[in-house]
């Protein structure tokens, strides 16, 4: 930890880092993590002598400064917290959410946000569990990874607010794949009615209760929307 502390020096003015014991605790935790050594977090927090929220913020500052940010994959989190069955869905949620948020950032003229940290991936796992009405031990996430329960809950709810959009995009991409496969088959058979055949295929996925014919204006608009959505 002395090497990390020496490299860190005093190049930040975060209030919590003005306390020598806080810097020492952060360096000890980083060194333990790098060498994969066990660490009693509760004892470390007592030694630091500051609130958990301030410690987490200061810890993030030092991580960024030293470029030693811990990268954890969704698969690793799934195994660690016994929720591997949610990994595939959580990965889709995390990807969609990251794209959505950073698209908004670019539109506002801001820099993209780094959403690859454990907080956002754990939030995606929580959101995935909620979507399937399963349970996850949120306390384990927070305790083991030093996450804020409030932040985790807020972000997972924010991710769930895009649930309908995510579902629509996933369905649209499935449509596009099926239509592409069918189009190739029809082209190989030199069938001139490919558009009609594609519409018949797509019609099977039209929202329940829509009884219009496949060439009804509402259907054609919906088809155009689905194809466009699949390409985003």
mmCIF file of C-alpha atoms in Angstrom:
data_model
loop_
_atom_site.group_PDB
_atom_site.id
_atom_site.type_symbol
_atom_site.label_atom_id
_atom_site.label_comp_id
_atom_site.label_asym_id
_atom_site.label_seq_id
_atom_site.Cartn_x
_atom_site.Cartn_y
_atom_site.Cartn_z
ATOM 1 C CA UNK A 1 0.000 0.000 0.000
ATOM 2 C CA UNK A 2 2.942 2.362 0.547
ATOM 3 C CA UNK A 3 3.687 2.248 -3.201
ATOM 4 C CA UNK A 4 0.118 3.159 -4.052
ATOM 5 C CA UNK A 5 0.091 5.893 -1.432
ATOM 6 C CA UNK A 6 3.312 7.329 -2.817
ATOM 7 C CA UNK A 7 1.912 7.327 -6.344
ATOM 8 C CA UNK A 8 -1.288 8.926 -5.117
ATOM 9 C CA UNK A 9 0.529 11.749 -3.306
ATOM 10 C CA UNK A 10 -1.822 14.691 -2.811
ATOM 11 C CA UNK A 11 -3.190 15.366 -6.248
ATOM 12 C CA UNK A 12 -6.854 15.706 -5.215
ATOM 13 C CA UNK A 13 -8.704 18.016 -2.857
ATOM 14 C CA UNK A 14 -11.636 15.798 -1.925
ATOM 15 C CA UNK A 15 -12.436 16.705 1.729
ATOM 16 C CA UNK A 16 -12.387 13.120 3.007
ATOM 17 C CA UNK A 17 -8.908 12.627 1.568
ATOM 18 C CA UNK A 18 -7.518 15.356 3.777
ATOM 19 C CA UNK A 19 -7.592 12.801 6.605
ATOM 20 C CA UNK A 20 -4.429 10.647 6.525
ATOM 21 C CA UNK A 21 -6.217 7.597 7.963
ATOM 22 C CA UNK A 22 -8.745 7.653 5.085
ATOM 23 C CA UNK A 23 -5.984 7.601 2.476
ATOM 24 C CA UNK A 24 -4.290 4.728 4.289
ATOM 25 C CA UNK A 25 -7.536 2.713 4.448
ATOM 26 C CA UNK A 26 -8.254 3.236 0.771
ATOM 27 C CA UNK A 27 -4.728 2.221 -0.179
ATOM 28 C CA UNK A 28 -4.953 -0.884 2.023
ATOM 29 C CA UNK A 29 -8.247 -1.864 0.381
ATOM 30 C CA UNK A 30 -6.868 -1.318 -3.115
ATOM 31 C CA UNK A 31 -3.728 -3.322 -2.334
ATOM 32 C CA UNK A 32 -5.801 -6.170 -0.849
ATOM 33 C CA UNK A 33 -8.006 -6.214 -3.930
ATOM 34 C CA UNK A 34 -5.080 -6.245 -6.329
ATOM 35 C CA UNK A 35 -3.519 -9.202 -4.503
ATOM 36 C CA UNK A 36 -6.901 -10.913 -3.967
ATOM 37 C CA UNK A 37 -6.465 -10.950 -0.188
ATOM 38 C CA UNK A 38 -9.373 -11.045 2.295
ATOM 39 C CA UNK A 39 -10.179 -7.835 4.134
ATOM 40 C CA UNK A 40 -12.477 -7.083 7.069
ATOM 41 C CA UNK A 41 -14.429 -4.138 5.677
ATOM 42 C CA UNK A 42 -16.207 -3.256 8.937
ATOM 43 C CA UNK A 43 -12.861 -2.862 10.734
ATOM 44 C CA UNK A 44 -11.525 -0.753 7.869
ATOM 45 C CA UNK A 45 -14.534 1.565 8.068
ATOM 46 C CA UNK A 46 -14.033 2.066 11.799
ATOM 47 C CA UNK A 47 -10.384 2.882 11.177
ATOM 48 C CA UNK A 48 -11.271 5.407 8.447
ATOM 49 C CA UNK A 49 -13.546 7.241 10.862
ATOM 50 C CA UNK A 50 -15.853 8.796 8.244
ATOM 51 C CA UNK A 51 -19.383 7.935 7.028
ATOM 52 C CA UNK A 52 -19.693 5.131 4.483
ATOM 53 C CA UNK A 53 -21.012 7.481 1.769
ATOM 54 C CA UNK A 54 -17.978 9.775 2.057
ATOM 55 C CA UNK A 55 -15.619 6.799 2.050
ATOM 56 C CA UNK A 56 -17.163 5.378 -1.123
ATOM 57 C CA UNK A 57 -16.885 8.716 -2.891
ATOM 58 C CA UNK A 58 -13.260 9.153 -1.829
ATOM 59 C CA UNK A 59 -12.508 5.565 -2.833
ATOM 60 C CA UNK A 60 -13.897 6.216 -6.334
ATOM 61 C CA UNK A 61 -11.763 9.349 -6.640
ATOM 62 C CA UNK A 62 -8.583 7.422 -5.836
ATOM 63 C CA UNK A 63 -9.568 4.553 -8.141
ATOM 64 C CA UNK A 64 -9.988 6.957 -11.053
ATOM 65 C CA UNK A 65 -6.830 8.862 -10.207
ATOM 66 C CA UNK A 66 -4.680 5.737 -10.113
ATOM 67 C CA UNK A 67 -6.531 4.070 -12.993
ATOM 68 C CA UNK A 68 -6.995 0.898 -10.950
ATOM 69 C CA UNK A 69 -10.740 0.663 -11.356
ATOM 70 C CA UNK A 70 -12.005 -2.836 -10.699
ATOM 71 C CA UNK A 71 -13.692 -4.242 -13.827
ATOM 72 C CA UNK A 72 -16.202 -6.952 -13.000
ATOM 73 C CA UNK A 73 -18.123 -8.827 -15.690
ATOM 74 C CA UNK A 74 -21.813 -9.593 -15.499
ATOM 75 C CA UNK A 75 -20.969 -13.313 -15.562
ATOM 76 C CA UNK A 76 -18.668 -12.935 -12.547
ATOM 77 C CA UNK A 77 -21.372 -11.106 -10.626
ATOM 78 C CA UNK A 78 -23.915 -13.763 -11.554
ATOM 79 C CA UNK A 79 -21.683 -16.519 -10.176
ATOM 80 C CA UNK A 80 -20.617 -14.552 -7.101
ATOM 81 C CA UNK A 81 -24.184 -13.736 -6.045
ATOM 82 C CA UNK A 82 -25.858 -16.961 -7.235
ATOM 83 C CA UNK A 83 -28.025 -15.297 -9.877
ATOM 84 C CA UNK A 84 -26.490 -16.634 -13.105
ATOM 85 C CA UNK A 85 -29.961 -17.281 -14.520
ATOM 86 C CA UNK A 86 -30.437 -13.498 -14.797
ATOM 87 C CA UNK A 87 -27.141 -12.721 -16.542
ATOM 88 C CA UNK A 88 -28.396 -12.822 -20.156
ATOM 89 C CA UNK A 89 -31.393 -10.611 -19.442
ATOM 90 C CA UNK A 90 -29.325 -8.281 -17.236
ATOM 91 C CA UNK A 91 -26.734 -7.898 -19.997
ATOM 92 C CA UNK A 92 -29.453 -6.795 -22.436
ATOM 93 C CA UNK A 93 -30.870 -4.379 -19.859
ATOM 94 C CA UNK A 94 -27.442 -2.904 -19.107
ATOM 95 C CA UNK A 95 -26.601 -2.501 -22.800
ATOM 96 C CA UNK A 96 -29.939 -0.872 -23.635
ATOM 97 C CA UNK A 97 -29.753 1.450 -20.629
ATOM 98 C CA UNK A 98 -26.154 2.487 -21.376
ATOM 99 C CA UNK A 99 -27.002 3.257 -25.009
ATOM 100 C CA UNK A 100 -30.110 5.189 -24.003
ATOM 101 C CA UNK A 101 -28.403 7.302 -21.349
ATOM 102 C CA UNK A 102 -25.352 8.095 -23.470
ATOM 103 C CA UNK A 103 -27.495 8.946 -26.477
ATOM 104 C CA UNK A 104 -29.227 11.478 -24.250
ATOM 105 C CA UNK A 105 -25.835 12.749 -23.068
ATOM 106 C CA UNK A 106 -24.658 13.289 -26.649
ATOM 107 C CA UNK A 107 -27.880 15.068 -27.592
ATOM 108 C CA UNK A 108 -27.301 17.451 -24.683
ATOM 109 C CA UNK A 109 -23.700 18.023 -25.784
ATOM 110 C CA UNK A 110 -22.233 16.177 -22.800
ATOM 111 C CA UNK A 111 -19.533 13.534 -22.581
ATOM 112 C CA UNK A 112 -20.686 9.881 -22.447
ATOM 113 C CA UNK A 113 -20.930 8.387 -18.967
ATOM 114 C CA UNK A 114 -18.968 5.341 -17.831
ATOM 115 C CA UNK A 115 -21.690 2.881 -16.831
ATOM 116 C CA UNK A 116 -19.514 -0.241 -16.740
ATOM 117 C CA UNK A 117 -18.953 -0.228 -12.989
ATOM 118 C CA UNK A 118 -20.391 -2.785 -10.547
ATOM 119 C CA UNK A 119 -23.174 -0.404 -9.479
ATOM 120 C CA UNK A 120 -24.856 -0.384 -12.906
ATOM 121 C CA UNK A 121 -24.288 -4.074 -13.565
ATOM 122 C CA UNK A 122 -25.723 -5.025 -10.174
ATOM 123 C CA UNK A 123 -28.669 -2.702 -10.828
ATOM 124 C CA UNK A 124 -29.250 -4.534 -14.121
ATOM 125 C CA UNK A 125 -29.244 -7.873 -12.279
ATOM 126 C CA UNK A 126 -31.762 -6.516 -9.781
ATOM 127 C CA UNK A 127 -33.923 -5.183 -12.636
ATOM 128 C CA UNK A 128 -33.712 -8.540 -14.441
ATOM 129 C CA UNK A 129 -34.827 -10.339 -11.297
ATOM 130 C CA UNK A 130 -37.764 -7.960 -10.852
ATOM 131 C CA UNK A 131 -38.827 -8.470 -14.468
ATOM 132 C CA UNK A 132 -39.088 -12.210 -13.831
ATOM 133 C CA UNK A 133 -40.534 -11.703 -10.335
ATOM 134 C CA UNK A 134 -37.518 -13.339 -8.766
ATOM 135 C CA UNK A 135 -35.608 -12.228 -5.688
ATOM 136 C CA UNK A 136 -32.019 -11.102 -5.325
ATOM 137 C CA UNK A 137 -30.150 -10.333 -2.130
ATOM 138 C CA UNK A 138 -29.603 -6.606 -2.579
ATOM 139 C CA UNK A 139 -27.917 -6.402 0.822
ATOM 140 C CA UNK A 140 -25.208 -8.803 -0.403
ATOM 141 C CA UNK A 141 -24.519 -6.575 -3.415
ATOM 142 C CA UNK A 142 -24.219 -3.491 -1.226
ATOM 143 C CA UNK A 143 -22.123 -5.052 1.522
ATOM 144 C CA UNK A 144 -19.695 -6.999 -0.675
ATOM 145 C CA UNK A 145 -19.154 -4.327 -3.327
ATOM 146 C CA UNK A 146 -19.544 -1.246 -1.098
ATOM 147 C CA UNK A 147 -22.568 -0.029 -3.035
ATOM 148 C CA UNK A 148 -25.276 2.363 -1.909
ATOM 149 C CA UNK A 149 -28.633 0.666 -1.403
ATOM 150 C CA UNK A 150 -30.463 3.872 -2.363
ATOM 151 C CA UNK A 151 -28.448 4.301 -5.570
ATOM 152 C CA UNK A 152 -28.869 0.651 -6.510
ATOM 153 C CA UNK A 153 -32.626 0.848 -6.017
ATOM 154 C CA UNK A 154 -32.931 4.142 -7.921
ATOM 155 C CA UNK A 155 -30.921 2.943 -10.920
ATOM 156 C CA UNK A 156 -32.688 -0.428 -11.129
ATOM 157 C CA UNK A 157 -36.052 1.380 -11.142
ATOM 158 C CA UNK A 158 -34.767 3.734 -13.837
ATOM 159 C CA UNK A 159 -33.738 0.728 -15.927
ATOM 160 C CA UNK A 160 -37.176 -0.833 -15.466
ATOM 161 C CA UNK A 161 -38.801 2.358 -16.767
ATOM 162 C CA UNK A 162 -37.456 1.353 -20.207
ATOM 163 C CA UNK A 163 -38.931 -2.165 -19.966
ATOM 164 C CA UNK A 164 -41.524 -1.688 -22.717
ATOM 165 C CA UNK A 165 -39.003 -0.067 -25.072
ATOM 166 C CA UNK A 166 -36.536 -2.901 -24.495
ATOM 167 C CA UNK A 167 -39.181 -5.511 -25.179
ATOM 168 C CA UNK A 168 -40.304 -3.732 -28.334
ATOM 169 C CA UNK A 169 -36.735 -3.482 -29.629
ATOM 170 C CA UNK A 170 -36.027 -7.142 -28.891
ATOM 171 C CA UNK A 171 -39.197 -8.207 -30.694
ATOM 172 C CA UNK A 172 -38.371 -5.907 -33.604
ATOM 173 C CA UNK A 173 -34.905 -7.427 -33.943
ATOM 174 C CA UNK A 174 -36.459 -10.894 -33.967
ATOM 175 C CA UNK A 175 -38.804 -9.746 -36.734
ATOM 176 C CA UNK A 176 -35.924 -8.371 -38.755
ATOM 177 C CA UNK A 177 -33.963 -11.617 -38.466
ATOM 178 C CA UNK A 178 -36.958 -13.716 -39.500
ATOM 179 C CA UNK A 179 -37.830 -11.418 -42.382
ATOM 180 C CA UNK A 180 -34.226 -11.392 -43.600
ATOM 181 C CA UNK A 181 -34.046 -15.174 -43.485
ATOM 182 C CA UNK A 182 -37.392 -15.471 -45.272
ATOM 183 C CA UNK A 183 -36.405 -12.892 -47.884
ATOM 184 C CA UNK A 184 -33.232 -14.790 -48.697
ATOM 185 C CA UNK A 185 -35.225 -17.980 -49.051
ATOM 186 C CA UNK A 186 -37.769 -16.307 -51.326
ATOM 187 C CA UNK A 187 -35.059 -14.677 -53.426
ATOM 188 C CA UNK A 188 -33.338 -18.007 -53.881
ATOM 189 C CA UNK A 189 -36.628 -19.434 -55.108
ATOM 190 C CA UNK A 190 -37.146 -16.406 -57.407
ATOM 191 C CA UNK A 191 -40.547 -15.753 -55.807
ATOM 192 C CA UNK A 192 -41.964 -12.424 -56.969
ATOM 193 C CA UNK A 193 -44.370 -12.153 -54.049
ATOM 194 C CA UNK A 194 -41.654 -11.725 -51.437
ATOM 195 C CA UNK A 195 -43.148 -8.562 -49.910
ATOM 196 C CA UNK A 196 -46.512 -10.228 -49.473
ATOM 197 C CA UNK A 197 -44.866 -13.294 -47.947
ATOM 198 C CA UNK A 198 -42.816 -11.137 -45.592
ATOM 199 C CA UNK A 199 -45.965 -9.340 -44.469
ATOM 200 C CA UNK A 200 -47.681 -12.630 -43.770
ATOM 201 C CA UNK A 201 -44.710 -13.630 -41.636
ATOM 202 C CA UNK A 202 -44.683 -10.311 -39.793
ATOM 203 C CA UNK A 203 -48.455 -10.391 -39.355
ATOM 204 C CA UNK A 204 -48.109 -13.292 -36.912
ATOM 205 C CA UNK A 205 -46.407 -10.912 -34.480
ATOM 206 C CA UNK A 206 -48.827 -7.999 -34.872
ATOM 207 C CA UNK A 207 -50.227 -6.911 -31.464
ATOM 208 C CA UNK A 208 -53.056 -9.085 -30.184
ATOM 209 C CA UNK A 209 -56.497 -7.664 -30.940
ATOM 210 C CA UNK A 210 -55.475 -5.925 -34.166
ATOM 211 C CA UNK A 211 -57.817 -7.449 -36.716
ATOM 212 C CA UNK A 212 -57.004 -5.338 -39.745
ATOM 213 C CA UNK A 213 -55.757 -6.935 -42.944
ATOM 214 C CA UNK A 214 -52.007 -7.066 -43.551
ATOM 215 C CA UNK A 215 -52.244 -4.100 -45.899
ATOM 216 C CA UNK A 216 -54.182 -1.889 -43.519
ATOM 217 C CA UNK A 217 -52.501 1.490 -43.029
ATOM 218 C CA UNK A 218 -51.988 0.879 -39.284
ATOM 219 C CA UNK A 219 -50.153 -2.357 -39.980
ATOM 220 C CA UNK A 220 -47.904 -0.818 -42.623
ATOM 221 C CA UNK A 221 -46.955 2.007 -40.258
ATOM 222 C CA UNK A 222 -46.288 -0.501 -37.500
ATOM 223 C CA UNK A 223 -44.155 -2.624 -39.834
ATOM 224 C CA UNK A 224 -42.081 0.436 -40.803
ATOM 225 C CA UNK A 225 -41.600 1.288 -37.131
ATOM 226 C CA UNK A 226 -40.495 -2.255 -36.275
ATOM 227 C CA UNK A 227 -37.941 -2.406 -39.091
ATOM 228 C CA UNK A 228 -36.567 1.010 -38.116
ATOM 229 C CA UNK A 229 -36.393 0.072 -34.434
ATOM 230 C CA UNK A 230 -34.553 -3.145 -35.193
ATOM 231 C CA UNK A 231 -31.747 -1.214 -36.850
ATOM 232 C CA UNK A 232 -31.109 1.086 -33.864
#
